[in-house]
mmCIF file of C-alpha atoms in Angstrom:
data_model
loop_
_atom_site.group_PDB
_atom_site.id
_atom_site.type_symbol
_atom_site.label_atom_id
_atom_site.label_comp_id
_atom_site.label_asym_id
_atom_site.label_seq_id
_atom_site.Cartn_x
_atom_site.Cartn_y
_atom_site.Cartn_z
ATOM 1 C CA GLN T 8 -6.695 -21.416 -17.873
ATOM 2 C CA SER T 9 -6.502 -21.387 -21.655
ATOM 3 C CA ALA T 10 -7.213 -18.271 -23.656
ATOM 4 C CA LEU T 11 -9.751 -18.282 -26.462
ATOM 5 C CA THR T 12 -8.149 -18.865 -29.870
ATOM 6 C CA GLN T 13 -7.980 -16.046 -32.418
ATOM 7 C CA PRO T 14 -5.915 -15.759 -35.600
ATOM 8 C CA PRO T 15 -2.903 -13.506 -34.955
ATOM 9 C CA SER T 16 -3.634 -11.368 -37.988
ATOM 10 C CA ALA T 17 -6.298 -10.477 -40.528
ATOM 11 C CA SER T 18 -6.446 -8.002 -43.370
ATOM 12 C CA GLY T 19 -8.789 -6.469 -45.884
ATOM 13 C CA SER T 20 -8.901 -3.638 -48.366
ATOM 14 C CA LEU T 21 -10.700 -0.359 -47.845
ATOM 15 C CA GLY T 22 -14.423 -0.860 -48.314
ATOM 16 C CA GLN T 23 -14.246 -4.644 -48.103
ATOM 17 C CA SER T 24 -15.410 -6.914 -45.293
ATOM 18 C CA VAL T 25 -13.325 -9.036 -42.955
ATOM 19 C CA THR T 26 -14.321 -11.638 -40.379
ATOM 20 C CA ILE T 27 -12.293 -12.519 -37.289
ATOM 21 C CA SER T 28 -12.947 -15.822 -35.544
ATOM 22 C CA CYS T 29 -12.713 -16.681 -31.870
ATOM 23 C CA THR T 30 -12.759 -20.335 -30.901
ATOM 24 C CA GLY T 31 -13.536 -21.548 -27.419
ATOM 25 C CA THR T 32 -15.133 -24.604 -25.906
ATOM 26 C CA SER T 33 -18.474 -25.908 -24.750
ATOM 27 C CA SER T 34 -17.601 -24.468 -21.343
ATOM 28 C CA ASP T 35 -17.354 -20.862 -22.484
ATOM 29 C CA ILE T 36 -18.448 -19.614 -25.914
ATOM 30 C CA GLY T 37 -20.620 -22.623 -26.537
ATOM 31 C CA ALA T 38 -22.306 -22.453 -23.153
ATOM 32 C CA TYR T 39 -23.215 -18.809 -22.653
ATOM 33 C CA ASN T 40 -24.544 -15.851 -24.632
ATOM 34 C CA TYR T 41 -21.853 -13.678 -23.104
ATOM 35 C CA VAL T 42 -19.300 -13.134 -25.840
ATOM 36 C CA SER T 43 -17.910 -9.626 -26.152
ATOM 37 C CA TRP T 44 -15.464 -7.967 -28.541
ATOM 38 C CA TYR T 45 -13.026 -5.130 -27.893
ATOM 39 C CA GLN T 46 -11.106 -2.844 -30.233
ATOM 40 C CA GLN T 47 -7.702 -1.562 -29.137
ATOM 41 C CA HIS T 48 -5.667 1.036 -30.966
ATOM 42 C CA PRO T 49 -1.928 1.241 -30.180
ATOM 43 C CA GLY T 50 -1.226 2.776 -26.793
ATOM 44 C CA LYS T 51 -4.925 3.029 -25.968
ATOM 45 C CA ALA T 52 -7.317 1.206 -23.687
ATOM 46 C CA PRO T 53 -9.626 -1.411 -25.178
ATOM 47 C CA LYS T 54 -13.073 -0.250 -26.273
ATOM 48 C CA LEU T 55 -16.207 -2.394 -26.143
ATOM 49 C CA ILE T 56 -17.702 -2.863 -29.616
ATOM 50 C CA ILE T 57 -19.906 -5.952 -29.212
ATOM 51 C CA SER T 58 -21.565 -7.438 -26.118
ATOM 52 C CA GLU T 59 -23.690 -10.536 -25.580
ATOM 53 C CA VAL T 60 -22.619 -12.031 -28.923
ATOM 54 C CA THR T 61 -24.463 -9.570 -31.189
ATOM 55 C CA LYS T 62 -25.288 -6.342 -29.332
ATOM 56 C CA ARG T 63 -23.665 -3.094 -30.386
ATOM 57 C CA PRO T 64 -23.245 -0.377 -27.733
ATOM 58 C CA SER T 65 -24.472 3.084 -28.530
ATOM 59 C CA GLY T 66 -22.030 4.923 -30.764
ATOM 60 C CA VAL T 67 -20.464 1.855 -32.354
ATOM 61 C CA PRO T 68 -20.956 1.897 -36.133
ATOM 62 C CA ASP T 69 -23.261 -0.749 -37.573
ATOM 63 C CA ARG T 70 -20.353 -1.855 -39.744
ATOM 64 C CA PHE T 71 -19.384 -3.996 -36.758
ATOM 65 C CA SER T 72 -21.419 -7.139 -36.185
ATOM 66 C CA GLY T 73 -21.061 -10.265 -34.087
ATOM 67 C CA SER T 74 -22.277 -13.826 -34.421
ATOM 68 C CA ARG T 75 -21.725 -17.286 -32.993
ATOM 69 C CA SER T 76 -21.890 -20.851 -34.233
ATOM 70 C CA GLY T 77 -21.264 -23.600 -31.728
ATOM 71 C CA ASN T 78 -18.026 -22.921 -29.875
ATOM 72 C CA THR T 79 -16.845 -20.239 -32.305
ATOM 73 C CA ALA T 80 -17.756 -16.562 -32.243
ATOM 74 C CA SER T 81 -17.060 -14.168 -35.084
ATOM 75 C CA LEU T 82 -16.664 -10.435 -35.552
ATOM 76 C CA THR T 83 -17.370 -9.016 -38.997
ATOM 77 C CA VAL T 84 -16.265 -5.552 -40.008
ATOM 78 C CA SER T 85 -17.997 -4.392 -43.179
ATOM 79 C CA GLY T 86 -17.005 -1.448 -45.363
ATOM 80 C CA LEU T 87 -13.507 -1.344 -43.887
ATOM 81 C CA GLN T 88 -12.192 2.094 -43.049
ATOM 82 C CA ALA T 89 -8.655 3.156 -42.249
ATOM 83 C CA GLU T 90 -9.551 3.791 -38.608
ATOM 84 C CA ASP T 91 -10.610 0.153 -38.198
ATOM 85 C CA GLU T 92 -6.950 -0.860 -38.215
ATOM 86 C CA ALA T 93 -6.416 -2.028 -34.646
ATOM 87 C CA ASP T 94 -6.141 -5.084 -32.428
ATOM 88 C CA TYR T 95 -9.365 -6.939 -31.720
ATOM 89 C CA TYR T 96 -9.995 -9.161 -28.694
ATOM 90 C CA CYS T 97 -12.850 -11.525 -28.030
ATOM 91 C CA ALA T 98 -13.900 -12.490 -24.524
ATOM 92 C CA SER T 99 -16.331 -14.891 -22.944
ATOM 93 C CA PHE T 100 -17.860 -15.733 -19.618
ATOM 94 C CA ALA T 101 -16.573 -19.185 -18.692
ATOM 95 C CA GLY T 102 -18.785 -20.156 -15.781
ATOM 96 C CA ASN T 103 -17.945 -20.199 -12.069
ATOM 97 C CA ASN T 104 -17.497 -16.425 -12.239
ATOM 98 C CA ASN T 105 -14.567 -16.857 -14.595
ATOM 99 C CA PHE T 106 -13.830 -14.773 -17.674
ATOM 100 C CA ARG T 107 -11.491 -15.398 -20.596
ATOM 101 C CA PHE T 108 -10.013 -13.235 -23.345
ATOM 102 C CA GLY T 109 -8.767 -14.320 -26.726
ATOM 103 C CA GLY T 110 -5.167 -13.813 -27.729
ATOM 104 C CA GLY T 111 -6.029 -10.924 -30.032
ATOM 105 C CA THR T 112 -6.066 -10.335 -33.784
ATOM 106 C CA LYS T 113 -4.207 -7.525 -35.511
ATOM 107 C CA LEU T 114 -6.383 -6.144 -38.293
ATOM 108 C CA THR T 115 -4.586 -4.437 -41.163
ATOM 109 C CA VAL T 116 -6.496 -2.290 -43.630
ATOM 110 C CA LEU T 117 -4.795 -2.418 -47.012
ATOM 111 C CA GLN I 6 -19.675 10.703 -17.780
ATOM 112 C CA LEU I 7 -18.141 7.831 -15.850
ATOM 113 C CA GLN I 8 -14.340 7.814 -15.747
ATOM 114 C CA LEU I 9 -11.844 5.423 -14.211
ATOM 115 C CA GLN I 10 -8.246 6.278 -13.373
ATOM 116 C CA GLU I 11 -5.527 3.881 -12.277
ATOM 117 C CA SER I 12 -2.749 4.990 -9.956
ATOM 118 C CA GLY I 13 0.205 3.416 -8.187
ATOM 119 C CA PRO I 14 3.945 2.781 -8.397
ATOM 120 C CA GLY I 15 5.339 2.205 -11.850
ATOM 121 C CA LEU I 16 8.247 0.120 -10.594
ATOM 122 C CA VAL I 17 8.099 -2.829 -8.207
ATOM 123 C CA LYS I 18 10.933 -5.085 -7.076
ATOM 124 C CA PRO I 19 10.751 -8.851 -7.604
ATOM 125 C CA SER I 20 9.167 -10.768 -4.713
ATOM 126 C CA GLU I 21 7.416 -7.630 -3.458
ATOM 127 C CA THR I 22 3.732 -6.702 -3.656
ATOM 128 C CA LEU I 23 2.260 -4.665 -6.487
ATOM 129 C CA SER I 24 -0.480 -2.275 -5.328
ATOM 130 C CA LEU I 25 -2.753 -0.231 -7.570
ATOM 131 C CA THR I 26 -5.868 1.867 -7.009
ATOM 132 C CA CYS I 27 -8.667 2.724 -9.409
ATOM 133 C CA THR I 28 -10.594 5.927 -8.710
ATOM 134 C CA VAL I 29 -14.095 6.148 -10.143
ATOM 135 C CA SER I 30 -15.506 9.585 -10.989
ATOM 136 C CA GLY I 31 -18.760 10.714 -12.546
ATOM 137 C CA GLY I 32 -20.739 7.907 -10.908
ATOM 138 C CA SER I 33 -21.044 5.773 -7.809
ATOM 139 C CA ILE I 34 -19.026 2.633 -7.254
ATOM 140 C CA SER I 35 -21.974 1.400 -5.181
ATOM 141 C CA SER I 36 -24.234 1.095 -8.216
ATOM 142 C CA ASN I 37 -26.251 -2.080 -8.544
ATOM 143 C CA ASN I 38 -25.606 -4.268 -11.584
ATOM 144 C CA TYR I 39 -21.918 -3.490 -11.935
ATOM 145 C CA TYR I 40 -18.748 -5.206 -10.869
ATOM 146 C CA TRP I 41 -15.381 -3.450 -10.934
ATOM 147 C CA GLY I 42 -12.479 -5.317 -12.420
ATOM 148 C CA TRP I 43 -8.788 -5.436 -13.172
ATOM 149 C CA ILE I 44 -7.288 -6.577 -16.466
ATOM 150 C CA ARG I 45 -3.642 -6.594 -17.479
ATOM 151 C CA GLN I 46 -1.683 -6.691 -20.724
ATOM 152 C CA PRO I 47 1.991 -7.738 -20.800
ATOM 153 C CA PRO I 48 4.126 -5.907 -23.375
ATOM 154 C CA GLY I 49 3.203 -7.011 -26.884
ATOM 155 C CA LYS I 50 0.729 -9.578 -25.604
ATOM 156 C CA GLY I 51 -3.000 -10.012 -25.115
ATOM 157 C CA LEU I 52 -5.415 -9.129 -22.349
ATOM 158 C CA GLU I 53 -5.732 -11.155 -19.159
ATOM 159 C CA TRP I 54 -8.630 -10.827 -16.719
ATOM 160 C CA ILE I 55 -7.337 -10.643 -13.144
ATOM 161 C CA GLY I 56 -10.527 -10.406 -11.110
ATOM 162 C CA SER I 57 -13.557 -8.366 -10.111
ATOM 163 C CA ILE I 58 -15.329 -6.987 -7.053
ATOM 164 C CA TYR I 59 -18.901 -5.890 -6.256
ATOM 165 C CA TYR I 60 -19.597 -2.936 -3.988
ATOM 166 C CA SER I 61 -20.678 -5.414 -1.300
ATOM 167 C CA GLY I 62 -17.160 -6.833 -1.295
ATOM 168 C CA THR I 63 -17.887 -10.037 -3.196
ATOM 169 C CA THR I 64 -14.846 -10.956 -5.273
ATOM 170 C CA TYR I 65 -14.020 -13.288 -8.154
ATOM 171 C CA TYR I 66 -10.511 -14.069 -9.335
ATOM 172 C CA ASN I 67 -8.786 -15.649 -12.295
ATOM 173 C CA PRO I 68 -7.953 -19.171 -11.051
ATOM 174 C CA SER I 69 -4.412 -18.876 -12.389
ATOM 175 C CA LEU I 70 -3.734 -15.784 -10.253
ATOM 176 C CA LYS I 71 -6.022 -16.384 -7.298
ATOM 177 C CA SER I 72 -3.291 -17.388 -4.842
ATOM 178 C CA ARG I 73 -1.472 -14.047 -5.274
ATOM 179 C CA VAL I 74 -4.262 -11.529 -5.854
ATOM 180 C CA ILE I 75 -6.460 -9.490 -3.527
ATOM 181 C CA ILE I 76 -9.031 -6.970 -4.784
ATOM 182 C CA SER I 77 -10.666 -4.652 -2.273
ATOM 183 C CA ILE I 78 -13.126 -1.765 -2.406
ATOM 184 C CA ASP I 79 -13.603 1.494 -0.494
ATOM 185 C CA THR I 80 -17.054 2.832 -1.262
ATOM 186 C CA SER I 81 -16.482 5.963 0.841
ATOM 187 C CA LYS I 82 -13.655 6.976 -1.492
ATOM 188 C CA ASN I 83 -15.238 5.579 -4.659
ATOM 189 C CA GLN I 84 -12.126 3.474 -5.184
ATOM 190 C CA PHE I 85 -11.164 -0.138 -5.596
ATOM 191 C CA SER I 86 -7.693 -1.629 -5.356
ATOM 192 C CA LEU I 87 -5.504 -4.467 -6.550
ATOM 193 C CA GLU I 88 -2.673 -6.250 -4.780
ATOM 194 C CA VAL I 89 -0.491 -8.861 -6.454
ATOM 195 C CA SER I 90 2.023 -10.511 -4.165
ATOM 196 C CA SER I 91 5.353 -12.182 -4.864
ATOM 197 C CA VAL I 92 5.707 -10.486 -8.231
ATOM 198 C CA THR I 93 8.140 -11.566 -10.926
ATOM 199 C CA ALA I 94 9.092 -10.130 -14.300
ATOM 200 C CA ALA I 95 6.079 -11.957 -15.736
ATOM 201 C CA ASP I 96 3.839 -9.509 -13.867
ATOM 202 C CA THR I 97 5.222 -6.601 -15.881
ATOM 203 C CA ALA I 98 2.250 -5.221 -17.782
ATOM 204 C CA VAL I 99 -0.158 -2.384 -18.401
ATOM 205 C CA TYR I 100 -2.850 -2.717 -15.762
ATOM 206 C CA TYR I 101 -6.370 -1.536 -16.567
ATOM 207 C CA CYS I 102 -9.358 -1.100 -14.336
ATOM 208 C CA ALA I 103 -12.820 -1.411 -15.851
ATOM 209 C CA ARG I 104 -16.521 -1.486 -15.074
ATOM 210 C CA GLU I 105 -18.127 -4.861 -15.681
ATOM 211 C CA ARG I 106 -21.807 -5.350 -16.297
ATOM 212 C CA ASP I 107 -23.192 -7.919 -13.850
ATOM 213 C CA TYR I 108 -25.010 -10.925 -15.382
ATOM 214 C CA GLN I 109 -24.049 -9.748 -18.868
ATOM 215 C CA TYR I 110 -20.315 -10.109 -18.448
ATOM 216 C CA TYR I 111 -18.765 -7.352 -20.486
ATOM 217 C CA MET I 112 -16.518 -4.398 -19.681
ATOM 218 C CA ASP I 113 -18.042 -1.168 -20.919
ATOM 219 C CA VAL I 114 -15.893 1.541 -19.326
ATOM 220 C CA TRP I 115 -12.121 1.309 -19.059
ATOM 221 C CA GLY I 116 -9.392 3.351 -17.453
ATOM 222 C CA LYS I 117 -6.473 4.497 -19.579
ATOM 223 C CA GLY I 118 -4.149 1.965 -17.962
ATOM 224 C CA THR I 119 -0.969 2.234 -15.949
ATOM 225 C CA THR I 120 2.350 0.550 -16.670
ATOM 226 C CA VAL I 121 3.966 -1.516 -13.944
ATOM 227 C CA ILE I 122 7.490 -2.828 -14.414
ATOM 228 C CA VAL I 123 8.880 -5.507 -12.135
ATOM 229 C CA SER I 124 12.615 -5.076 -11.874
ATOM 230 C CA SER I 125 15.324 -4.790 -9.277
#
């Protein structure tokens, strides 16, 4: 099964905003409100930062926000901080009890 | 506070079976509304969902791995397990276990991960 498509890298300066895209199909992102985003620092386990397209778990700063348009979901990080430098993965329910991750985006804070 | 911990051999020979266990502490594996899943990450690569299990034993697998994967659960020990048969070097990865929210399809609690290398 194909992974969701993310840009390999993204960057932004301290205090600025950056948006990471995640492109799927009408069978996954476009079909269900079950897109999630995960942050992974080097050598660490992924951490849930967005669920169900736009929901932020308790403890996740409101600088992180999610959205979706058609078959593409997006993660926006506002007011970039040094600790936001990490890998970010999108994921989506794909029907028939199937689940897909994106290939990941390395975010660099300049 | 719910915690998950993976355990198992760090080295497996090609063609053999990889076996890992995830021990859940700080909560019951028999909770309604949660599945328990396995995800892996090859070195330098992205995440791949392997499959999930409910406390009743209902399982779902990644179609690309389904023929080689078995996930089982032992509610008396608060553990669930992964077996991957006929492994090759391509199965070398960090393996994570995680709690998955049923009907909302996200993983909200993760183990720290365990590295498995397939090599003779």
